[in-house]
XYZ file of C-alpha atoms in Angstrom:
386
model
C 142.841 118.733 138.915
C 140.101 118.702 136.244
C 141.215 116.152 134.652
C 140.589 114.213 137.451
C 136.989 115.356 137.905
C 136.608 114.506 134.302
C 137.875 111.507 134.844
C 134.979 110.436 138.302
C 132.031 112.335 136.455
C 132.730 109.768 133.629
C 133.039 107.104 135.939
C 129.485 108.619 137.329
C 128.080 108.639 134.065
C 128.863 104.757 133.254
C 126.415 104.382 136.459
C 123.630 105.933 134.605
C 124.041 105.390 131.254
C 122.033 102.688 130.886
C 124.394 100.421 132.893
C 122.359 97.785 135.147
C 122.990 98.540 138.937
C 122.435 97.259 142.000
C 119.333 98.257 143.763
C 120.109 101.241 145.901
C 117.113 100.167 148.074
C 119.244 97.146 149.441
C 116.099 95.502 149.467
C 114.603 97.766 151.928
C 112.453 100.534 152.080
C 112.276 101.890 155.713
C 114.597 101.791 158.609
C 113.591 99.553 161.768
C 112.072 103.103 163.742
C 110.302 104.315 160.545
C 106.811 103.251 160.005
C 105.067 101.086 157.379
C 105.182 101.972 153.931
C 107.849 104.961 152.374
C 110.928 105.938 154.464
C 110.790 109.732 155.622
C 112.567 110.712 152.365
C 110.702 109.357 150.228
C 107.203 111.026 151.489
C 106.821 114.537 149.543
C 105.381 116.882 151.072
C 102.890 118.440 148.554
C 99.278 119.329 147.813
C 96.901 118.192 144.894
C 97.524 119.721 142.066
C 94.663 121.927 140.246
C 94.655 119.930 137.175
C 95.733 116.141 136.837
C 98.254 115.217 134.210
C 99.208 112.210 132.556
C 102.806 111.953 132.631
C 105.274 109.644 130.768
C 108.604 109.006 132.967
C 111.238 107.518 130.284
C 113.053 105.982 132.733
C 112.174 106.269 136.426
C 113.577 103.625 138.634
C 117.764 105.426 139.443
C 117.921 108.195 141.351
C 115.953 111.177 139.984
C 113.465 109.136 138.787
C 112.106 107.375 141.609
C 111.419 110.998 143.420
C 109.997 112.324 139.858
C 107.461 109.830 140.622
C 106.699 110.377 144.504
C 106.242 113.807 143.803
C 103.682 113.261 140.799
C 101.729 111.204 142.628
C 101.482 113.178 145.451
C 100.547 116.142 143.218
C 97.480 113.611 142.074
C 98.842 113.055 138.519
C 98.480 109.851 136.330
C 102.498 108.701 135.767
C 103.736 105.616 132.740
C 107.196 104.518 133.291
C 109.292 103.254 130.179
C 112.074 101.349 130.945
C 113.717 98.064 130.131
C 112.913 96.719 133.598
C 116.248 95.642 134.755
C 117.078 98.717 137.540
C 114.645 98.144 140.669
C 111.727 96.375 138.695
C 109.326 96.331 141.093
C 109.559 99.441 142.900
C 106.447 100.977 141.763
C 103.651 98.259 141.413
C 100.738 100.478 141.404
C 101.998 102.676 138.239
C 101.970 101.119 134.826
C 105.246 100.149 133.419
C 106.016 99.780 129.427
C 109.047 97.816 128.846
C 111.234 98.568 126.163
C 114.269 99.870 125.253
C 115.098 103.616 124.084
C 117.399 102.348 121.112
C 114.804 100.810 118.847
C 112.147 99.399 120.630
C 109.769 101.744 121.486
C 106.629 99.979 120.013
C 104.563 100.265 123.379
C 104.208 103.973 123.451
C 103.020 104.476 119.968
C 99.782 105.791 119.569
C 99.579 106.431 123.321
C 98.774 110.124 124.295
C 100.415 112.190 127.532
C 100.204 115.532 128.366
C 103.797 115.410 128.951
C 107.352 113.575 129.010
C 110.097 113.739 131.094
C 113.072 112.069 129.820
C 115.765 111.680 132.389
C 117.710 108.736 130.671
C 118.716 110.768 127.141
C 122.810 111.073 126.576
C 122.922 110.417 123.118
C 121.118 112.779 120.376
C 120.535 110.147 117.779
C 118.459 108.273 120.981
C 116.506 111.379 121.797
C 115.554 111.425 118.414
C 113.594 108.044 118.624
C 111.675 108.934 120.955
C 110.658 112.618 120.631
C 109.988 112.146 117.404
C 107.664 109.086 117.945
C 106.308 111.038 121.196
C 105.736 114.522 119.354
C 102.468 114.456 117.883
C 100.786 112.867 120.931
C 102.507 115.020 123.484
C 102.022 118.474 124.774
C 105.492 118.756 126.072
C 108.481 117.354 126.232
C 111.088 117.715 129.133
C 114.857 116.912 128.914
C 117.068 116.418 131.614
C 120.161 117.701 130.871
C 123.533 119.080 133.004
C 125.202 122.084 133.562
C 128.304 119.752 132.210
C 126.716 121.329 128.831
C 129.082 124.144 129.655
C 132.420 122.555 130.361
C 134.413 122.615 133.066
C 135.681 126.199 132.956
C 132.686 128.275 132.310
C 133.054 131.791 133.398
C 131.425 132.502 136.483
C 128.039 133.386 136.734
C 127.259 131.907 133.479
C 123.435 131.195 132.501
C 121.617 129.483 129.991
C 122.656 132.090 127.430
C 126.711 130.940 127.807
C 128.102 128.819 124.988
C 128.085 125.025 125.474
C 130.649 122.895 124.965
C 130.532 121.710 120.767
C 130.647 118.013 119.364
C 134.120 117.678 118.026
C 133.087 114.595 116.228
C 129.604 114.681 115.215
C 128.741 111.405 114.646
C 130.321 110.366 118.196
C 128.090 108.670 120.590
C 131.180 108.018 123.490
C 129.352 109.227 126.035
C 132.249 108.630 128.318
C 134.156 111.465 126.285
C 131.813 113.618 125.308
C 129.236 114.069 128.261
C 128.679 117.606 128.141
C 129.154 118.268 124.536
C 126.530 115.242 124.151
C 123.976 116.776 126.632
C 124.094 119.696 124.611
C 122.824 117.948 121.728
C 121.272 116.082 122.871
C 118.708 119.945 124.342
C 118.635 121.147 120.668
C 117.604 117.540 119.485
C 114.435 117.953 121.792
C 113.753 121.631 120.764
C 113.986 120.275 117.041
C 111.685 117.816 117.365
C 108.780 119.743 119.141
C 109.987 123.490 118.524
C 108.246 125.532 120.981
C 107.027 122.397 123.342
C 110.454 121.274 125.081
C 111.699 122.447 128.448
C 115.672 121.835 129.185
C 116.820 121.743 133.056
C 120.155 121.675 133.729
C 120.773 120.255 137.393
C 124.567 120.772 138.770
C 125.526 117.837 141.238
C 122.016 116.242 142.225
C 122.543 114.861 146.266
C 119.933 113.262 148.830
C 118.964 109.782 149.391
C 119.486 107.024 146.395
C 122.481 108.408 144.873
C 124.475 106.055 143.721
C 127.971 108.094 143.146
C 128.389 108.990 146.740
C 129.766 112.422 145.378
C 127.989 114.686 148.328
C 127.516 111.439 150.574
C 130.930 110.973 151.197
C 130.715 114.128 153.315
C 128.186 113.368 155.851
C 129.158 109.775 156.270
C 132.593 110.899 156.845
C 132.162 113.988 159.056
C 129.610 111.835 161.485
C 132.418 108.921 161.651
C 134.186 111.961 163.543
C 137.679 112.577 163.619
C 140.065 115.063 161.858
C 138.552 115.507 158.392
C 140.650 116.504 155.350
C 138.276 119.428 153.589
C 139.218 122.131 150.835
C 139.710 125.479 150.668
C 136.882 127.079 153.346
C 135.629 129.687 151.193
C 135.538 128.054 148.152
C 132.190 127.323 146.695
C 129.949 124.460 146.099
C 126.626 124.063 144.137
C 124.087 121.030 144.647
C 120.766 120.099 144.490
C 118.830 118.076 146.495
C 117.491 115.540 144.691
C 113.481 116.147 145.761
C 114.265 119.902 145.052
C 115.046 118.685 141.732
C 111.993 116.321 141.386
C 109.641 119.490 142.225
C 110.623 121.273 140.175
C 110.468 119.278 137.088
C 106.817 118.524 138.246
C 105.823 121.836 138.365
C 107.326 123.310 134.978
C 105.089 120.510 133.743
C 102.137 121.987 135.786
C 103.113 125.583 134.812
C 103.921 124.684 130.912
C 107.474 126.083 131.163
C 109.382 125.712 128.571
C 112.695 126.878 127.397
C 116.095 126.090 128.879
C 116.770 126.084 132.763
C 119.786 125.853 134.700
C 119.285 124.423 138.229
C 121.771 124.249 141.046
C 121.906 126.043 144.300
C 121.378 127.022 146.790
C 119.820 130.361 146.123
C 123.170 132.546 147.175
C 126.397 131.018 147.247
C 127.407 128.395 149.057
C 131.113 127.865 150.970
C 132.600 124.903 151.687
C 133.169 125.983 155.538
C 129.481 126.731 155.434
C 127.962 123.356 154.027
C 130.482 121.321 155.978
C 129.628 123.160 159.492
C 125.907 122.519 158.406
C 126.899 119.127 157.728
C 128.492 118.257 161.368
C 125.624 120.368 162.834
C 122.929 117.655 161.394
C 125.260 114.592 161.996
C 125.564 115.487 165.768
C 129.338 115.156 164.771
C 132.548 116.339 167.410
C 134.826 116.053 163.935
C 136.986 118.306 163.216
C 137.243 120.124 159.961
C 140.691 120.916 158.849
C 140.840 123.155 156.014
C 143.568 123.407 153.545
C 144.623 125.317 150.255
C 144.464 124.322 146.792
C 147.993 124.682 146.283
C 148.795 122.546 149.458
C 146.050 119.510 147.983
C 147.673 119.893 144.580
C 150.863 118.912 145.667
C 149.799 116.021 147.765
C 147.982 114.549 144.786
C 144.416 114.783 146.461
C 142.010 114.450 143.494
C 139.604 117.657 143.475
C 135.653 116.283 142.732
C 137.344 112.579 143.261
C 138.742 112.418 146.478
C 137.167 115.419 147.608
C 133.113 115.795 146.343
C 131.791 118.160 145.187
C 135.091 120.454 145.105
C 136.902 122.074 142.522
C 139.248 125.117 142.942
C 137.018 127.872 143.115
C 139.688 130.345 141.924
C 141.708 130.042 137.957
C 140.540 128.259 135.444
C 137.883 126.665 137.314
C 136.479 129.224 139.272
C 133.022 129.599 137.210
C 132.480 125.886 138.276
C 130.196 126.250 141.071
C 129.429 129.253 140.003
C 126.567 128.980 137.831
C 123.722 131.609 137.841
C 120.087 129.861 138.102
C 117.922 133.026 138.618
C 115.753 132.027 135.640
C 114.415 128.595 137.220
C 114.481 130.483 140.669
C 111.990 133.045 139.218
C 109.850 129.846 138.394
C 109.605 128.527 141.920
C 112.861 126.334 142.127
C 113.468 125.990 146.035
C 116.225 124.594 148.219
C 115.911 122.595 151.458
C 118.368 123.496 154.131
C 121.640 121.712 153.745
C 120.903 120.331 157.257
C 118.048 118.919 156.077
C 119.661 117.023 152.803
C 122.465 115.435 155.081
C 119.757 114.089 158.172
C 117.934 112.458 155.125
C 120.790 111.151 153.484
C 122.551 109.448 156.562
C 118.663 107.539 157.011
C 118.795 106.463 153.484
C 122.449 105.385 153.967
C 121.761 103.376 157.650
C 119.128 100.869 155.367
C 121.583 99.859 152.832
C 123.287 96.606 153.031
C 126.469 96.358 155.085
C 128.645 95.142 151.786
C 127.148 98.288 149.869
C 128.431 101.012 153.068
C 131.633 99.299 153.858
C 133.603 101.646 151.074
C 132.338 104.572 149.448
C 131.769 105.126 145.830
C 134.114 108.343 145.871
C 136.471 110.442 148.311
C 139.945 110.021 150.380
C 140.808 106.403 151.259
C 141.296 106.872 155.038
C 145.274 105.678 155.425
C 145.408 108.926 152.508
C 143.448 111.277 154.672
C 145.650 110.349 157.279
C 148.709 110.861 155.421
C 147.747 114.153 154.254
C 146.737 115.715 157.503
C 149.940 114.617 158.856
C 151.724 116.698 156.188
C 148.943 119.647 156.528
C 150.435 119.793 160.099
C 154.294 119.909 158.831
C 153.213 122.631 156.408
C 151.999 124.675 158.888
C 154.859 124.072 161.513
C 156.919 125.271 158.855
C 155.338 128.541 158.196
């Protein structure tokens, strides 16, 4: 089955990596009951900060980006976006853009002076480089986003930032589509290099909320509030994710707090099961579905896709038990903090009712319904037979 999460993370990638997308605003940016100005999800919920900074957002306009931004605002501090201008121009006319491009042309932020970086767009070492190096004597810190993919897909469980990461086979490589983690990795000690002492490394797990573009945890409350018998994994294995605005906080405030050093950053705070963020799920969707739980065995056999066809799942037992299992007491001890899985699935079925009809008629990742179908039928056999 890992090979077919390798296979939809790289697909996931490609949607990041620079590729241009379609707005995931659909063009709008609150729902017909919401009032003027940001939806509900986009309005942080934050005080000013003690001390202003000015921030430089390489990037800024996917996913993580655009809630990187809310939040620094609402903290009080002075954000620059670099980007190339093609993914949601326009979304933030109020903060100063540079355009440019990360391979090569990065003439508009020389001799310009932050107190800090965040680069959320860096998959290639060679491209991190460019512009931590440029960026290093005018910066007091710089901060990579990075991915607990760093550690492979069968780290041992519990692992922290002190467990190996996955090596560069082929060190000149820049196939991003085959070397994700091992890229990511280098991509961290290519930012440490450049300013030793003054780069900070978070490693988010599987980032959800409104504006993700993968569909990897949105599959499940869309699904579970279409109601219905719904095809779910094993109920007690585990699953690690992020909230995307959990994620944006964060990042803000190891700028505020100069933290540096490395940072894994998933959660919730104790583990999560599957039973238990799918019942949260059809508690927040006001959802009579019914969850039908199978093995790993059983889904194995029936050629159901683990991560693919079913989000945010892997096997939490064998060779991929460490998975979701990925110890972020470090960033916890620095103020990382969940929101309530109820309150990640409310938000993200808003953001989803705004999109475009074309963009919600078929999600980006899990079952096919006819296969759902198919399965549970044979989930029902299986158990007849026992």
């Amino acid at each position: 089955m890992t090979g077919n999460r390798r296979t939809f993370v790289k697909s996931a990638v490609a949607a990041g990596a620079g590729a241009v997308v379609v707005s995931q605003l659909g063009g709008r940016l609150f729902a017909a009951d919401e009032p003027e100005g940001l939806p509900v999800w986009r309005r942080p919920q934050a005080s000013k900060a003690p001390k202003p900074l000015k921030i430089l957002i390489l990037g800024g306009t996917g996913f993580l980006g655009p809630h990187t931004v809310d939040y620094a605002l609402a903290r009080g501090h002075e954000v620059t976006l670099f980007n190339r201008g093609k993914r949601n121009p326009g979304m933030f006319p109020n903060v100063e853009t540079i355009l440019g491009d990360r391979d090569g042309k990065l003439d508009g932020l020389k001799d310009r002076k932050w107190d800090a970086v965040v680069d959320n767009s860096g998959y290639v070492p060679r491209i991190v480089k460019l512009s931590a190096d440029l960026l290093a004597p005018n910066v007091g810190q710089y901060l990579f986003i990075s991915s607990i993919s760093v550690f492979g897909e069968t780290p041992k469980p519990g692992a922290d930032e002190t467990a190996p990461t996955d090596p560069l086979t082929e060190p000149n490589s820049e196939e991003v589509m085959k070397y994700y983690g091992a890229l990511k990795a280098a991509c961290e000690r290519q930012a440490e290099a450049s300013l030793p002492g003054r780069a900070t490394t978070i490693r988010p797990g599987l980032i959800v909320g409104p504006l993700d573009p993968t569909d990897r945890f949105t599959y499940w409350p869309v699904r579970i509030a279409k109601g219905g018998e719904v095809l779910c994994p094993p109920a007690d294995d585990p699953t690690q994710i992020i909230d995307v605005r959990d994620l944006a906080a964060f990042i803000v405030k190891c700028l505020e707090d100069r933290n540096f050093g490395i940072y894994n950053a998933t959660g919730p705070e104790k583990e999560l099961s599957f039973k238990a963020m799918l019942e949260s799920t059809k508690k927040a969707a006001k959802s009579d579905a019914t969850l039908v739980f199978t093995d790993a065995a059983f889904l194995e056999k029936n050629e159901v896709a683990a991560w693919a066809e079913l989000p945010s799942w892997v096997p939490g037992t064998g060779a991929t038990a460490g998975f979701s299992r990925i110890n972020c007491k470090k960033a916890i001890a620095k103020g990382l903090k969940f929101r309530p899985v109820e309150e990640i699935v409310e938000d993200t079925l808003k953001w989803w009712a705004t999109l475009p009809d074309e963009r919600r008629a078929k999600l980006k990742a899990g079952l096919a319904p006819d296969k759902e179908a198919k399965v549970l039928a044979a989930w029902k056999e299986a158990k007849k037979a026992r």
